[in-house]
Each structure stands twice: as C-alpha cells, then as structure tokens.
Amino acid sequence: MKRINPPYEPHRIKSVEPIHLLSREEREKKITAANYNIFKLDAADIYIDLLTDSGTTAMSAKQWAALMLGDESYAGAVSFRHFEATVRDIFHKQFVIPCHQGRSAENLMFSTVVKHGQYVLNNTHFDTTKGNTLHKGGIPVDLPCPEAALDEPAPFKGNMDIVKLDDFIREHGADAIAMVMLTITNNSVGGQPVSMENIHAVSDICRKYHIPFYFDCARFAENCYFVKRDEPGYHDKSIAEIAAETFDACDGVLMSAKKDGMANIGGFIALNDEDLYRRLTELMIIVEGFPTYGGLAGRDLEVLAVGLHEAMNLDYLAYRINQVAYFGELIKQAGMPIVEPTGGHAVFIDAGAFLPHIPAEQFPGQSLAVEFYREGGVRVVEIGSLMFGDIDPETGKAQTPPKELVRMALPRRVYTNTHYNYVAEIAAKIVEHKKNLPGYKITRQSPLLRHFTCDLKAVNPKGVTV
Ligand code: F0G
C-alpha cells in the first residue's frame, strides 16, 4: 500500500472544543429519530462533522484579537474602512458592499440586474446562485467543460466550456444575457479549480460582446493555489499576484466570505461600476443594512479584514490543499471510489459506483451518509438524487444528476490529520459490509430543497420497508 504523508500543520492549538462519540445504541436512536435525514441531527450528537466547509472555520488568535476592535457605529465605522481597504487591495475593485453571507449578495445583485427571461451563464451554478437567478425570473445555464464529467483526473476540471459559451451568446444575442459568472473553485463539480487561461478566455469573450463578467469567488484563494501549483507560468508568482490577475479580468465579484474569508459569517459584492453600486446600495438599505455594515457587526468586518489575508498565506494553502488530497487518498485506500483529483475543500465519494445494488431512486448517497453516522458518528452529505432530484416545475419530471455523490467537506483549520485517519477507518469498516446497506424511500417532503427537511425510511431492493 502507498504510504501517504500527512500535511504539516502551519499552526498550533490554543483553544480546544471537546467532542464526544455517542455509543452505537445512542447513534442508532438518534438517526432513527431524525428519520434518516442527517440535517435533523443535533450537532452535539456528532463526533466529526464534515457537512460543510462554510462558516465552520476555526479563527486565528489574530482574528479573535481583531474582534475586540470592532467599531459598531451605524454609519462609516472604522471597521468598515479596514474591511473595504482589504477587499480593494485583494480584489482590485473600487466599490465594496458588505453582506451577511453569499446568498444575500446574490439576492441584491440578481434583483438589480436580472430582467425577466434573461440568462445567467456560469461554469456551474451553486444551488443558491441558481435559486436566486430563478427567483428573479432569470434562467440559469451551466456550461462546465467536458472534462468535468469524466472519471479520469485532469488539472482544471472546474473550467467553463469556451466553445459553448461563444455559441450560446451568438445564438441568443448578448442582450439576452444578464451576466456571465465563473465559480472559483467550482463547488458543484467537486471543488475543482478554474485555470487562468480559462479565466482570460471567458473575460475576452465577455469584453467582445459587452456582457458583464463576475466571479462567485467563495474559494478564490484555493483556486489561486491550484493555478500557482499546476498552471505553467505561475509557479513563481505570489498568491496575491495571481489573485490580482484573476480579478483584473472581471467587472466584479460576489463572495461568500464564510469560506476563504476564514470567518463564521460574512460576504460582499465588489465592483467598479458606480451606477450599479448606487442601485445596489439603494436596495440594500431596505433589505440588508446600511452600506457600511451590510447585515454584519463591526467586529465581523474586522475578522474578515484579517481572515481574507490569512486565506492567502502560502504555508496555510499548501497544508489545506494537501490535507484534502491526503484525506482523499485515505478514503480511496479504504476502498471507496472518489472524484479525482481531489479539489479544494472536499472529498467526493462516488456512492453510485460504490453501492451498485442501490438504484438512484433509492438514494445510494443517502444510504452511505446514514451509514457514516451509524458506524462512526461522522456527518457527511448526499449530493445526488435526493438533493437534486426534485420535480422540475417546467417539465414535471424528476431531475437526474450525473452522479450519486457524497461530499465530505473539510472545515478550515478545525480537524487534525488524526481525525481524518479516524474517518478513513470508519470508511474501511463500511466497505466490509457494504452489500448489506439498504436503499431509502422518502416518506414526507417539501416541494423545494427537499433534502433539508424530508423524512426517509430504509427499504429493500423491491421498495419494501426493512
Ligand atoms: N457560492 C458558492 C460557490 C457556495 O459554495 C456557496 C455556499 C454560496 C455561493 C452561498 O453562500 O452560504 O454564504 O449564502 N456554499 C455552502 C456549501 C453552503 O456547503 O457548499 P452562503
């Protein structure tokens, strides 16, 4: 077996938070009471929580210290000026609008720019970006590169399909398109990065047709690291230089700062278009807050001003990306097929390939997620037919995702390599009895985003309750 080196942590631990593994009997009771929906478990009943990397970051000593400097003035707070200067410095945009998280930035932006029936093009929309586009009467279109769907590893599987982008614009006309977005890294296809070559190609096309070009840049620092590591010509550039080149190519950014802002809450829009800035801030005063705090406390803005720079630290990024790769390798060695290469923030297990005896309509990913909790108190999330198989309102048919995946997201700076060794041991135990894992059936669901609240029960291959 290949020996894999765990990544070296560029920090030591100053404050700890106890976690506790319930007994097997207790776990069994909890998951039954949750109707086999991992969103309904109490966090206190979980040993290792890999549900998301969003808002789950451990803050640094510097961030905790910055918190005390929060200026809570309603207008023109010193903390806002610190935050604004940091965002201008990294993202090279003049106007900075703080928001309480990513989806509120999306809500503001799409409410302001999307006209009914207009398209928003993206390498792949994250579900809130898609939801916000639809909510404003827009039509979200995903244009992932062809390699995104392949099993073979490729370096920049997060790219947008440039040929399809150009074809789409020529077919529908530039006026039909509200904006083009690139999500970096591309969360929905496995946290895969987007190359600088692709960024420039998208930018050139948008400039040619005069279409606004924005980033959904929740994980921008992780993307910059992949460019530095894997793209010819970028090895000797700093993360700040790569970020500058990235953002000079666009008109503006929307960011959920709960990821590479290294904070537990926050987001923003940054742009150069003064007229659009005015329209966005007129709306935000009604729905989000005054433009110098945007639904956040002054102390949150201080924390972000520190965190955005920490996310770009090279030692931290090398550790972060290597920890994801290390964990992915352990899961693979345990006998579970994963999406390769591993991306920036999570390991994705191909549950459809792992549990071929469970058909997609019986949710193999959910079966595996339930088993991770049962076997080891680990919370992971299904990203397959349960999450995306809602009825399409236009066609009336259940939508089918290309793969039945399970996502194991790595919170930033939270779990040690030993924690990930433990999860891999649980994976190895599941491999031993995988043939006995049941399928699941929904017993109650809501019409939208059903995975958050639905109830399920275990069924045999004939659909009979077991
Ligand atoms: N864009 C991307 C690429 C995201 O991954 C998320 C959130 C958002 C926007 C929305 O930001 O949560 O601050 O409102 N992703 C989380 C996840 C929820 O688990 O992947 P938000």
CSV table of N, CA and C and ligand atoms in Angstrom, one decimal, residues 51-54 101-104 106 126 128-129 183 185 187 216 218-219 256-259 266 345 407, ligand 1:
chain,number,residue,atom,x,y,z
A,51,LEU,N,-20.2,18.1,7.2
A,51,LEU,CA,-21.3,18.6,6.4
A,51,LEU,C,-20.9,19.7,5.5
A,52,THR,N,-20.1,20.7,6.0
A,52,THR,CA,-19.7,21.8,5.1
A,52,THR,C,-18.5,22.5,5.6
A,53,ASP,N,-17.8,23.2,4.7
A,53,ASP,CA,-16.6,24.0,5.0
A,53,ASP,C,-17.1,25.5,5.1
A,54,SER,N,-18.4,25.7,5.2
A,54,SER,CA,-18.9,27.1,5.1
A,54,SER,C,-19.2,27.6,6.5
A,101,GLN,N,-24.0,37.2,4.1
A,101,GLN,CA,-23.4,36.0,3.5
A,101,GLN,C,-23.6,36.0,2.0
A,102,GLY,N,-23.1,34.9,1.4
A,102,GLY,CA,-23.1,34.9,-0.1
A,102,GLY,C,-24.5,35.0,-0.7
A,103,ARG,N,-25.4,34.4,-0.2
A,103,ARG,CA,-26.7,34.4,-0.9
A,103,ARG,C,-27.4,35.7,-0.8
A,104,SER,N,-27.1,36.5,0.2
A,104,SER,CA,-27.7,37.9,0.3
A,104,SER,C,-27.0,38.8,-0.8
A,106,GLU,N,-26.0,37.6,-3.6
A,106,GLU,CA,-26.7,37.1,-4.9
A,106,GLU,C,-28.1,37.8,-5.0
A,126,PHE,N,-23.8,27.3,-8.1
A,126,PHE,CA,-24.1,26.7,-6.8
A,126,PHE,C,-25.6,26.8,-6.6
A,128,THR,N,-27.6,28.0,-4.4
A,128,THR,CA,-28.3,29.3,-4.0
A,128,THR,C,-28.2,30.3,-5.2
A,129,THR,N,-27.1,30.2,-5.9
A,129,THR,CA,-26.9,31.2,-7.1
A,129,THR,C,-28.0,30.8,-8.1
A,183,THR,N,-17.5,30.4,-11.1
A,183,THR,CA,-17.5,30.0,-9.7
A,183,THR,C,-16.1,29.4,-9.5
A,185,THR,N,-13.4,28.1,-6.4
A,185,THR,CA,-13.4,26.9,-7.2
A,185,THR,C,-14.8,26.4,-7.6
A,187,ASN,N,-17.6,24.5,-7.0
A,187,ASN,CA,-18.1,23.7,-5.9
A,187,ASN,C,-18.9,22.5,-6.4
A,216,ASP,N,-18.1,34.3,-8.7
A,216,ASP,CA,-18.6,33.8,-7.5
A,216,ASP,C,-17.4,33.2,-6.8
A,218,ALA,N,-16.1,32.4,-3.6
A,218,ALA,CA,-16.1,31.9,-2.2
A,218,ALA,C,-14.8,31.3,-1.9
A,219,ARG,N,-14.2,30.6,-2.8
A,219,ARG,CA,-12.9,29.8,-2.5
A,219,ARG,C,-11.8,30.3,-3.5
A,256,SER,N,-19.1,34.7,-0.8
A,256,SER,CA,-19.5,34.2,0.5
A,256,SER,C,-18.2,34.1,1.3
A,257,ALA,N,-18.0,35.0,2.2
A,257,ALA,CA,-16.7,35.0,3.0
A,257,ALA,C,-16.7,34.0,4.1
A,258,LYS,N,-17.7,33.1,4.1
A,258,LYS,CA,-17.7,32.0,5.1
A,258,LYS,C,-16.8,30.9,4.7
A,259,LYS,N,-16.2,31.0,3.6
A,259,LYS,CA,-15.2,30.0,3.1
A,259,LYS,C,-13.8,30.7,3.2
A,266,GLY,N,-20.4,36.2,6.9
A,266,GLY,CA,-20.0,37.4,6.1
A,266,GLY,C,-20.0,37.1,4.6
A,345,HIS,N,-11.8,21.8,-1.3
A,345,HIS,CA,-12.5,21.9,0.0
A,345,HIS,C,-13.1,20.6,0.5
A,407,ARG,N,-20.5,14.2,-0.3
A,407,ARG,CA,-19.5,15.2,0.0
A,407,ARG,C,-19.0,15.1,1.4
B,1,F0G,N1,-21.5,30.3,-3.9
B,1,F0G,C1,-20.8,29.1,-3.6
B,1,F0G,C2,-19.8,28.6,-4.6
B,1,F0G,C3,-21.0,28.4,-2.4
B,1,F0G,O1,-20.4,27.3,-2.2
B,1,F0G,C4,-22.0,28.9,-1.5
B,1,F0G,C5,-22.3,28.2,-0.3
B,1,F0G,C6,-22.6,30.1,-1.8
B,1,F0G,C7,-22.3,30.8,-3.0
B,1,F0G,C8,-23.7,30.7,-0.9
B,1,F0G,O2,-23.0,31.3,0.2
B,1,F0G,O3,-23.8,30.0,2.2
B,1,F0G,O4,-22.7,32.3,2.4
B,1,F0G,O5,-25.0,32.1,1.5
B,1,F0G,N2,-21.9,27.0,0.0
B,1,F0G,C9,-22.1,26.2,1.2
B,1,F0G,C10,-21.6,24.8,1.0
B,1,F0G,C11,-23.4,26.4,1.8
B,1,F0G,O6,-21.8,24.0,1.9
B,1,F0G,O7,-21.1,24.5,-0.1
B,1,F0G,P1,-23.7,31.4,1.6
